[in-house]
Short mmCIF file of C-alpha atoms in Angstrom, two decimals:
data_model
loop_
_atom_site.label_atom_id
_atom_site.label_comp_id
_atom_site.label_asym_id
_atom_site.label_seq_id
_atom_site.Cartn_x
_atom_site.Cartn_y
_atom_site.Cartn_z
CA UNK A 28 44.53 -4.36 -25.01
CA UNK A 29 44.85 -4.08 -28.98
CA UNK A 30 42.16 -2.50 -31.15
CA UNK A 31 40.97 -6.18 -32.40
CA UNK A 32 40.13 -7.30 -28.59
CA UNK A 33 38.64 -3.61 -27.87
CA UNK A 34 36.00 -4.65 -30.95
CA UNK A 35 35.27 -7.39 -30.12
CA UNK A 36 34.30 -6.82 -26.47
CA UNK A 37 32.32 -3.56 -27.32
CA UNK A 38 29.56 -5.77 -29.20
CA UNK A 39 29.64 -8.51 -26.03
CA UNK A 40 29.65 -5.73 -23.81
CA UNK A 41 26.55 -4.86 -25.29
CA UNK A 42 24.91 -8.33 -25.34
CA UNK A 43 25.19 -8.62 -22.25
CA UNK A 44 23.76 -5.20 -21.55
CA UNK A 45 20.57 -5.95 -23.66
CA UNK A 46 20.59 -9.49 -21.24
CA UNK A 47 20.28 -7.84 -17.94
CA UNK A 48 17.95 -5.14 -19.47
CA UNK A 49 15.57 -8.27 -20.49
CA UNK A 50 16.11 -9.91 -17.25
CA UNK A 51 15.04 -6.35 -15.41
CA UNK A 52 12.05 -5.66 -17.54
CA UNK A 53 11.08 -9.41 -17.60
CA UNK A 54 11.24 -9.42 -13.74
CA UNK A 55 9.14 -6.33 -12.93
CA UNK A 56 6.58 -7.75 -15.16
CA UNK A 57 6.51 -11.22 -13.27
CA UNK A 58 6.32 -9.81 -10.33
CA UNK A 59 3.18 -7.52 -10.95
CA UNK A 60 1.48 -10.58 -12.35
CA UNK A 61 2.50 -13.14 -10.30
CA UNK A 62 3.50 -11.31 -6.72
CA UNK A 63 6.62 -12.91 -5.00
CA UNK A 64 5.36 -16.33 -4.63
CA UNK A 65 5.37 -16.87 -8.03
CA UNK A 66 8.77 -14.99 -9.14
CA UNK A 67 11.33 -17.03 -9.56
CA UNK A 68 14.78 -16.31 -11.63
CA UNK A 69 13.49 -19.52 -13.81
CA UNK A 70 10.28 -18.42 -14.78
CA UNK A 71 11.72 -14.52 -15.16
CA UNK A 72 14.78 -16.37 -17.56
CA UNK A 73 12.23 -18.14 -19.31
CA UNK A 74 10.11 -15.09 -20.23
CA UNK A 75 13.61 -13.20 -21.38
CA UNK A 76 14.28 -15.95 -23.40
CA UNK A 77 17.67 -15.81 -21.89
CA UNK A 78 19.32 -19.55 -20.28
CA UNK A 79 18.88 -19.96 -16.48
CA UNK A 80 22.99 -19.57 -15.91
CA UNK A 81 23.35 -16.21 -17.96
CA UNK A 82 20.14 -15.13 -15.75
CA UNK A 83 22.47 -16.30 -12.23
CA UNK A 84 25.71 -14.81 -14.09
CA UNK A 85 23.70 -11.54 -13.87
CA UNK A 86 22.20 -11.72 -10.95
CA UNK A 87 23.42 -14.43 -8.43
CA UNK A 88 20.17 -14.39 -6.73
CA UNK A 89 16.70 -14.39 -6.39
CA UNK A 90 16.38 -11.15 -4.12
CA UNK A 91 19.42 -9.58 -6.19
CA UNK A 92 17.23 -9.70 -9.52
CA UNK A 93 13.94 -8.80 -8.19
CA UNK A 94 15.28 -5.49 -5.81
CA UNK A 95 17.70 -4.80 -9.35
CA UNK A 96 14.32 -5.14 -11.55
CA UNK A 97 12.21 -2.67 -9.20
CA UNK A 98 15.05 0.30 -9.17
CA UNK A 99 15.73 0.11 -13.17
CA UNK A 100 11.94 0.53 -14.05
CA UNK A 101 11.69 3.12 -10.62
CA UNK A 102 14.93 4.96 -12.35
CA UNK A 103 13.65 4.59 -16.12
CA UNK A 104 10.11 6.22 -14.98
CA UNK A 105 11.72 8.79 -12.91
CA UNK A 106 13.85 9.93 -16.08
CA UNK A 107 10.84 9.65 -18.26
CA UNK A 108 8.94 11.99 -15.42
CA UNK A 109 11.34 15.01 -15.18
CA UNK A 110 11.44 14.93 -19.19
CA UNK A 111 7.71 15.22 -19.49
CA UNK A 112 8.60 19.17 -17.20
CA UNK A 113 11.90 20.08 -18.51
CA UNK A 114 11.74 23.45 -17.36
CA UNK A 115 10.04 22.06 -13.61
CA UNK A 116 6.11 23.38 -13.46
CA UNK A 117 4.84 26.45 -14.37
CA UNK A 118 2.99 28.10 -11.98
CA UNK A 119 -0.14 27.18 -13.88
CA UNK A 120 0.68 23.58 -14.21
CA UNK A 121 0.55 21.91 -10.85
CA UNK A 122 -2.02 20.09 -11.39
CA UNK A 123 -0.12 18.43 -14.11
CA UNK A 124 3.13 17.51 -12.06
CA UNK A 125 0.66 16.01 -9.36
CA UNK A 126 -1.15 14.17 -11.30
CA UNK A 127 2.54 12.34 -13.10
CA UNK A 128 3.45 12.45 -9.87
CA UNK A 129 0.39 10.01 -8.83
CA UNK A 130 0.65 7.96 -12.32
CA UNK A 131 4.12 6.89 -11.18
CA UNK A 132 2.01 4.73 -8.47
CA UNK A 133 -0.49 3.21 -10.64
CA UNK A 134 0.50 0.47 -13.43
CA UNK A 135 2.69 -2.68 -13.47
CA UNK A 136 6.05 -1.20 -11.74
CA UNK A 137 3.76 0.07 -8.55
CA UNK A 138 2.06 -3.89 -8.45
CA UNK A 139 5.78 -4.93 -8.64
CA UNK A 140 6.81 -2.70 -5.55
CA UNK A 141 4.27 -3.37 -3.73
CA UNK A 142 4.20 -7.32 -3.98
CA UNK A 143 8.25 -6.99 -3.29
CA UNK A 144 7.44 -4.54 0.24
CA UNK A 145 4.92 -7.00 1.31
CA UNK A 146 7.12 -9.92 1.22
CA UNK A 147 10.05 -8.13 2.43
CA UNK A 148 7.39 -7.35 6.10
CA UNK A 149 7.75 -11.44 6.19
CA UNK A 150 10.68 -12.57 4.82
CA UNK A 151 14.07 -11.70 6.48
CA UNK A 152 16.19 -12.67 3.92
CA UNK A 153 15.16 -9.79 1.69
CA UNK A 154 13.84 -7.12 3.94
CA UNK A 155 17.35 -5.09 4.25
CA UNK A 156 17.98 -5.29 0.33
CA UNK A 157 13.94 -3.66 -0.36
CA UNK A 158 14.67 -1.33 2.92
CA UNK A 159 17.08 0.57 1.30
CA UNK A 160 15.92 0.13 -2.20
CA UNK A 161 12.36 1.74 -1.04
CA UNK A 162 14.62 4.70 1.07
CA UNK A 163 16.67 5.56 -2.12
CA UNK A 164 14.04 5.36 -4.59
CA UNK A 165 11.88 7.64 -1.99
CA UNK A 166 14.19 10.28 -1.72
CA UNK A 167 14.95 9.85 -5.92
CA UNK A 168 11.06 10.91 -5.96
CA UNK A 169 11.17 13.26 -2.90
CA UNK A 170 13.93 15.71 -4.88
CA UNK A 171 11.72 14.89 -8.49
CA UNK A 172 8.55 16.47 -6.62
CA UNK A 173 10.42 19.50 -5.05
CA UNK A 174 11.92 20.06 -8.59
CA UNK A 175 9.05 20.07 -10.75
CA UNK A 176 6.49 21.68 -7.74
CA UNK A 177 9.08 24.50 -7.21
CA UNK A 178 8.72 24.24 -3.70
CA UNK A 179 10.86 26.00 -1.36
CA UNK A 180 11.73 23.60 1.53
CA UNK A 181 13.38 26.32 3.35
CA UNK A 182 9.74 27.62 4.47
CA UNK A 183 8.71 25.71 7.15
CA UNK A 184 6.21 22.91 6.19
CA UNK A 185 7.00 23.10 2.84
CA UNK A 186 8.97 19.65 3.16
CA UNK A 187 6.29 17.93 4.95
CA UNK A 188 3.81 19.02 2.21
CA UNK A 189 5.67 17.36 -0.58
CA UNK A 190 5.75 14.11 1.55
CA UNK A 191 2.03 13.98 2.31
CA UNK A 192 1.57 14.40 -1.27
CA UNK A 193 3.50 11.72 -1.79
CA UNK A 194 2.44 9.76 0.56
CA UNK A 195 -1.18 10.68 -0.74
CA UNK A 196 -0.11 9.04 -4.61
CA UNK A 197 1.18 5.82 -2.79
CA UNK A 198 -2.26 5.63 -0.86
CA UNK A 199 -3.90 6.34 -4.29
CA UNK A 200 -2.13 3.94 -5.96
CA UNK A 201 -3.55 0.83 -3.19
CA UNK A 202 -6.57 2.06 -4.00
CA UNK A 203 -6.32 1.27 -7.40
CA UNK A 204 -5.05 -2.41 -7.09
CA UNK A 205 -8.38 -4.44 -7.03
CA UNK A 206 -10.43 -1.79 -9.04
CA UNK A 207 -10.31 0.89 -11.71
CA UNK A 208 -10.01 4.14 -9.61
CA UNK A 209 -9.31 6.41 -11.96
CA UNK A 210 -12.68 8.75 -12.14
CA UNK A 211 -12.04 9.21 -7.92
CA UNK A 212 -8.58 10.00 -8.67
CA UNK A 213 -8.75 12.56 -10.88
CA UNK A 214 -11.10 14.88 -8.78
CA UNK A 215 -8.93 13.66 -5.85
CA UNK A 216 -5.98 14.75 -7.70
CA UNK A 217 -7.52 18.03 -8.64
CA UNK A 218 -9.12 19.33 -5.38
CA UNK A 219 -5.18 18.12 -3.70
CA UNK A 220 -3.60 19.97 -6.56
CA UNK A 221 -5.44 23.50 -6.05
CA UNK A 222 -5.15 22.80 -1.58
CA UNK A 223 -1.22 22.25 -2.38
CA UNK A 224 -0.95 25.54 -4.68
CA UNK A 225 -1.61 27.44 -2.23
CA UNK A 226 0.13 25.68 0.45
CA UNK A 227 3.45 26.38 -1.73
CA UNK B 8 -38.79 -23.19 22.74
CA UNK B 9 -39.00 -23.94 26.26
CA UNK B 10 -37.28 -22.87 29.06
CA UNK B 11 -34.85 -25.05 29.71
CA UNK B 12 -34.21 -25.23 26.01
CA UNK B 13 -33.19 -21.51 25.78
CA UNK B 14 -31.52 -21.67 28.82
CA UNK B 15 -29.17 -24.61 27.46
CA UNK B 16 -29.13 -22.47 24.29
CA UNK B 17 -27.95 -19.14 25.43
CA UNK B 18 -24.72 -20.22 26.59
CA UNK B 19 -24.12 -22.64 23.74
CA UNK B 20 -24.63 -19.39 21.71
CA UNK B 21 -22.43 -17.44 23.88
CA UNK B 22 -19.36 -20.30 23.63
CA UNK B 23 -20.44 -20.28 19.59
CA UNK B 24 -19.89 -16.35 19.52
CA UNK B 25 -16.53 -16.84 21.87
CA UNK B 26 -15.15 -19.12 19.50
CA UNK B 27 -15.90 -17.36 16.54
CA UNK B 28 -14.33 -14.10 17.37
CA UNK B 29 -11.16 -16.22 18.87
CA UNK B 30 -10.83 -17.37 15.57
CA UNK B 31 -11.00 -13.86 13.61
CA UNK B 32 -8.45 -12.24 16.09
CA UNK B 33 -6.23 -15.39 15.52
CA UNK B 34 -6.83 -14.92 11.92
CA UNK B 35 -5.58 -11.56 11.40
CA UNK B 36 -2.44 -11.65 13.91
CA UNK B 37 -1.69 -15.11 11.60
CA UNK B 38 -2.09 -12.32 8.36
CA UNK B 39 -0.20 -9.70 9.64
CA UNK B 40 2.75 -11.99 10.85
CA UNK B 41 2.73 -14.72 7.99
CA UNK B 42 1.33 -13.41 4.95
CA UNK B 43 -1.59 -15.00 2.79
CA UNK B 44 1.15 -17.90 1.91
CA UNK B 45 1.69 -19.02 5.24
CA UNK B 46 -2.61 -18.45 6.48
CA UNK B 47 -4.18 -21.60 5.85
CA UNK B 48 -7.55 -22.56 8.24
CA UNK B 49 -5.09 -25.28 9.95
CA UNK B 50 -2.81 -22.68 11.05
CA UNK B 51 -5.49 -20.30 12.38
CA UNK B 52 -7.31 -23.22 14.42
CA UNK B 53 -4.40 -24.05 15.74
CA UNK B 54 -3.71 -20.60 17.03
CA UNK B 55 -7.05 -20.02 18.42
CA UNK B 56 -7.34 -23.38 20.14
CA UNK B 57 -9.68 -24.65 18.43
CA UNK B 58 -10.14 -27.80 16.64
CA UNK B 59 -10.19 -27.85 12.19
CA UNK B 60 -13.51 -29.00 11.90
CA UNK B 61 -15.28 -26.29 14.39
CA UNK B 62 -13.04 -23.70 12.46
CA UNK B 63 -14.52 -25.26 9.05
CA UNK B 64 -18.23 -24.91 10.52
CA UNK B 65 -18.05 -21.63 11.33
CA UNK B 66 -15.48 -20.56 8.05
CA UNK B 67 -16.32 -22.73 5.12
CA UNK B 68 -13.10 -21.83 3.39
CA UNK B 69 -10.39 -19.72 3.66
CA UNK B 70 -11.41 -16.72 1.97
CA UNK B 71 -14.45 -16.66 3.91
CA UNK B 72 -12.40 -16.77 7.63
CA UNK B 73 -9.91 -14.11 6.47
CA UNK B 74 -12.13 -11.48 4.58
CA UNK B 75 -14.50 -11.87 7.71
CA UNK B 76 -11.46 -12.02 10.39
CA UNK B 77 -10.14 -8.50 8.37
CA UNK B 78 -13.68 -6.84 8.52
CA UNK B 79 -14.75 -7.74 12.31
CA UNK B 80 -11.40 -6.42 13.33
CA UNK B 81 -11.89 -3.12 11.22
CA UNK B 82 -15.31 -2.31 12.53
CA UNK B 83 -14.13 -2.78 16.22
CA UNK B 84 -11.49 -0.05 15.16
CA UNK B 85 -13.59 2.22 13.80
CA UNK B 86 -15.99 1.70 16.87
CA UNK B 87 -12.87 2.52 19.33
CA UNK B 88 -12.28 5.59 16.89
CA UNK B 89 -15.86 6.86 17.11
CA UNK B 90 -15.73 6.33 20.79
CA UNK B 91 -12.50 8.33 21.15
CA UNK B 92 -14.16 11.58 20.06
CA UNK B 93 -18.09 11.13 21.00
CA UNK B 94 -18.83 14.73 20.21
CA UNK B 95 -16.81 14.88 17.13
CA UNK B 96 -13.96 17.36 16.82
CA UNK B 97 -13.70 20.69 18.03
CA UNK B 98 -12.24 23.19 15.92
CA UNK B 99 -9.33 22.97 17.75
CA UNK B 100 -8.74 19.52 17.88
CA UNK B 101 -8.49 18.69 14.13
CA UNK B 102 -5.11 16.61 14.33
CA UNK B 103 -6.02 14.82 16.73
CA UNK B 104 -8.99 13.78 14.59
CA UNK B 105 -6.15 13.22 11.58
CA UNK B 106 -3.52 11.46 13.39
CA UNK B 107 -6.05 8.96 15.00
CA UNK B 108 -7.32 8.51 11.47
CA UNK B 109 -3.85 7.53 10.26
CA UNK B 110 -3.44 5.49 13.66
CA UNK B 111 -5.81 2.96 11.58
CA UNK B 112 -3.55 2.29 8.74
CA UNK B 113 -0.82 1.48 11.17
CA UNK B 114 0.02 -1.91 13.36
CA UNK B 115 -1.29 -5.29 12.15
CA UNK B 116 -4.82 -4.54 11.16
CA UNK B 117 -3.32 -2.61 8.46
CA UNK B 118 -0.50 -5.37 7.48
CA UNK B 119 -3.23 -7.64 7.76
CA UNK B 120 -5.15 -5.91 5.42
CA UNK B 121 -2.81 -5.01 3.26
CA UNK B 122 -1.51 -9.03 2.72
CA UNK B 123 -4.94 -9.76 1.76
CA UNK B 124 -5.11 -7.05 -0.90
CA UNK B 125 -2.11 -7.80 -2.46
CA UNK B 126 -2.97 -11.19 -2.80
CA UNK B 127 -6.22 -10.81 -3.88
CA UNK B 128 -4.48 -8.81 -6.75
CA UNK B 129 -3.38 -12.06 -8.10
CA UNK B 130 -5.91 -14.49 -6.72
CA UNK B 131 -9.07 -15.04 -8.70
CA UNK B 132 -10.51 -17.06 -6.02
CA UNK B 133 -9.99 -13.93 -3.40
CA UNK B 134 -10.71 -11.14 -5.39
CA UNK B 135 -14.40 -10.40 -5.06
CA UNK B 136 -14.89 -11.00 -1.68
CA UNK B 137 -11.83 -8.62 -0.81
CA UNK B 138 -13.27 -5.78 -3.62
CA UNK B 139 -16.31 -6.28 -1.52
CA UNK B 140 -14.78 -5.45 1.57
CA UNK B 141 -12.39 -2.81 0.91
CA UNK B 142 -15.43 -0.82 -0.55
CA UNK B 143 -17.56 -1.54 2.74
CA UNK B 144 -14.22 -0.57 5.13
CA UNK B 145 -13.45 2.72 2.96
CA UNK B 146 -17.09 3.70 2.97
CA UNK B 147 -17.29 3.51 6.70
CA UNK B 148 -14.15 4.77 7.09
CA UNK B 149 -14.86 7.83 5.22
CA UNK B 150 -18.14 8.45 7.19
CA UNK B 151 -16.24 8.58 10.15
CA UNK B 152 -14.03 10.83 9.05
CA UNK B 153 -16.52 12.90 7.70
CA UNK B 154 -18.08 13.05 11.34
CA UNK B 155 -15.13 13.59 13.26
CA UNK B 156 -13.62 16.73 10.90
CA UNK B 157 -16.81 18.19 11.18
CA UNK B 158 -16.70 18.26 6.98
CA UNK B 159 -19.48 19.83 5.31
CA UNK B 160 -19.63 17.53 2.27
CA UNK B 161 -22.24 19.94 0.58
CA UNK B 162 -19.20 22.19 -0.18
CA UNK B 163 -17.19 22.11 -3.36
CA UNK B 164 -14.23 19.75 -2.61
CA UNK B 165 -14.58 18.86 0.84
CA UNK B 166 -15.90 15.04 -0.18
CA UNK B 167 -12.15 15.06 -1.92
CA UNK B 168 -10.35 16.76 0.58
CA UNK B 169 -11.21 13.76 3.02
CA UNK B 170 -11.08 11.13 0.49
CA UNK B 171 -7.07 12.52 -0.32
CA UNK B 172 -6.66 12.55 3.43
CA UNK B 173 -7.42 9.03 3.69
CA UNK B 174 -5.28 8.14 0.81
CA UNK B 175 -2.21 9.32 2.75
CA UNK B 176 -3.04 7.78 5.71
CA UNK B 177 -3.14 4.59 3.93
CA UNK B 178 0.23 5.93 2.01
CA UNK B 179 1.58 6.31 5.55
CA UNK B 180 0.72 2.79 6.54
CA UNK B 181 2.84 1.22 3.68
CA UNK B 182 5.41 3.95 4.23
CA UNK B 183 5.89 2.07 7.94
CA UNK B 184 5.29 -1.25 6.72
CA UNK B 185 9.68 -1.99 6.51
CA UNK B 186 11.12 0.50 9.04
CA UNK B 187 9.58 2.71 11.98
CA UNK B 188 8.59 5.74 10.24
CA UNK B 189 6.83 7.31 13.16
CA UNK B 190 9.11 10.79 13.45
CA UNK B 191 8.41 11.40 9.69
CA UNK B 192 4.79 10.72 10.12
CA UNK B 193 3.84 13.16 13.00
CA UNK B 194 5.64 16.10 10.68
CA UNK B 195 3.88 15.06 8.08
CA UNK B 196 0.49 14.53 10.01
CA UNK B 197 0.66 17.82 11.83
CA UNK B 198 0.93 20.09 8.14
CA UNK B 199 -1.51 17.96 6.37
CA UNK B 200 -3.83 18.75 9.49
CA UNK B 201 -3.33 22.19 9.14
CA UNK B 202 -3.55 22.53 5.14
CA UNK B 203 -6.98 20.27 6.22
CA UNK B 204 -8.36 22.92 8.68
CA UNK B 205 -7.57 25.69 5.99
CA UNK B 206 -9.56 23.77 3.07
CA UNK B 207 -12.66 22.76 5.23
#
């Protein structure tokens, strides 16, 4: 490999980078809009403005895109979360990490995951591919919430906290799909926040 | 009205009724198993053994069967739920109270439920009538649970301690919608039930 072909792949390299980033952020957005019925890798290449062969080079098909879409925006808010608590929470800022911790299931990447479970419960073709994408992106946010709650999972209970309040954001987040829940939320949020201060 | 009239009439009624509910269960094992996609009237009719045209008569359109089929099937839950603890929960007996609360956001009532949501989401033509409902369901939901925890809602909190407790159950129910997540749930039911007997 001389230096000439090393240039010139580093800027295709690159292209093709920005492509599949396009294709990602193009797909999560589809879905949320559309749900699965209406996501299709020729309406998502249409909306990158990317042809409908690059858009199969990338991703060879439909399930691979839309299960590749809902882990980069799941990874790309996850690193945005633990950024907004570098140091994890301070002891007077739980209310804080909970309530990130519920924003990450409200807005256009939660409508994406959900429309992608949903069909997965019906369609066997990409249940196994959104199984383990919804496992590893669950334990991604499991270790986040630990982290920036400072709990201690070696006291017993302590674990099973975390989840509920987990599970608690994803419940909170349904409830915000047909209507603007926010005002319930936040009080929700806060009277969860003080119950799970002093359960850790 | 004479007699013989309302004697002819009272089983007509009675085979109207029959028919009626025949259609709603049919309507929400079609949901749970097919999705909104694959629910059409035709489909359900054919389930429930009955012919298109009495379906039609007693469903004008689709929305109308499956938002109704969803709310019959929710409020003879919540009757087998009331009926499960007639005097309400002893102190003792809180997770009981909690697990058969998250009971309701599992199995096909919930998938049902949750098919309809999520395609209301994107469906102008669905949206209202689902709003509707998923504000009457949570609303008698949360009286129940009110009831059956004993929860004195005049206290600080305690409105949003429930509220947050339903949230996770219906967290829960999406958290089992791919895999059998039973094992995690009971931990998780059994600490939240005891944080819950702590805040109220």
């Amino acid at each position: 490999m001389g230096g000439v072909n090393t240039a010139e792949r580093a800027p295709k390299q690159d292209r093709s980078r920005a492509t599949r980033q396009r294709l990602l952020e193009a797909a999560v957005a589809c879905l949320a809009e559309r749900g699965w019925t209406g996501s299709t890798v020729t309406v998502v290449a249409e909306r990158a403005g990317v042809s409908r062969g690059a858009a199969q080079h990338h991703f060879p098909t439909r399930e691979d895109l839309f299960t590749a879409a809902v882990e980069y925006v799941a990874e790309e808010r996850s690193t945005a979360l633990r950024a907004l608590f570098p140091q994890g929470a301070a002891d007077d800022d739980r209310r804080a990490v909970v309530a990130a911790l519920v924003d990450l299931y409200t807005g256009p990447l939660f409508r994406a995951a959900l429309h992608l479970w949903v069909a997965a419960s019906n369609e066997d073709q990409l249940r196994p591919q959104v199984t383990e994408l919804e496992a590893r992106v669950g334990r991604e946010t499991h270790r986040i919430a630990v982290d920036l709650l400072g709990a201690d999972e070696t006291r017993p209970g302590a674990r099973e906290t975390v989840q509920g309040l987990l599970d608690m954001a994803r419940g909170l987040g349904l409830a915000n799909l047909l209507t603007d829940d926010r005002a319930r939320r936040e009080r929700v949020v806060t009277q969860w926040a003080a119950l799970l201060d002093e359960a850790l």
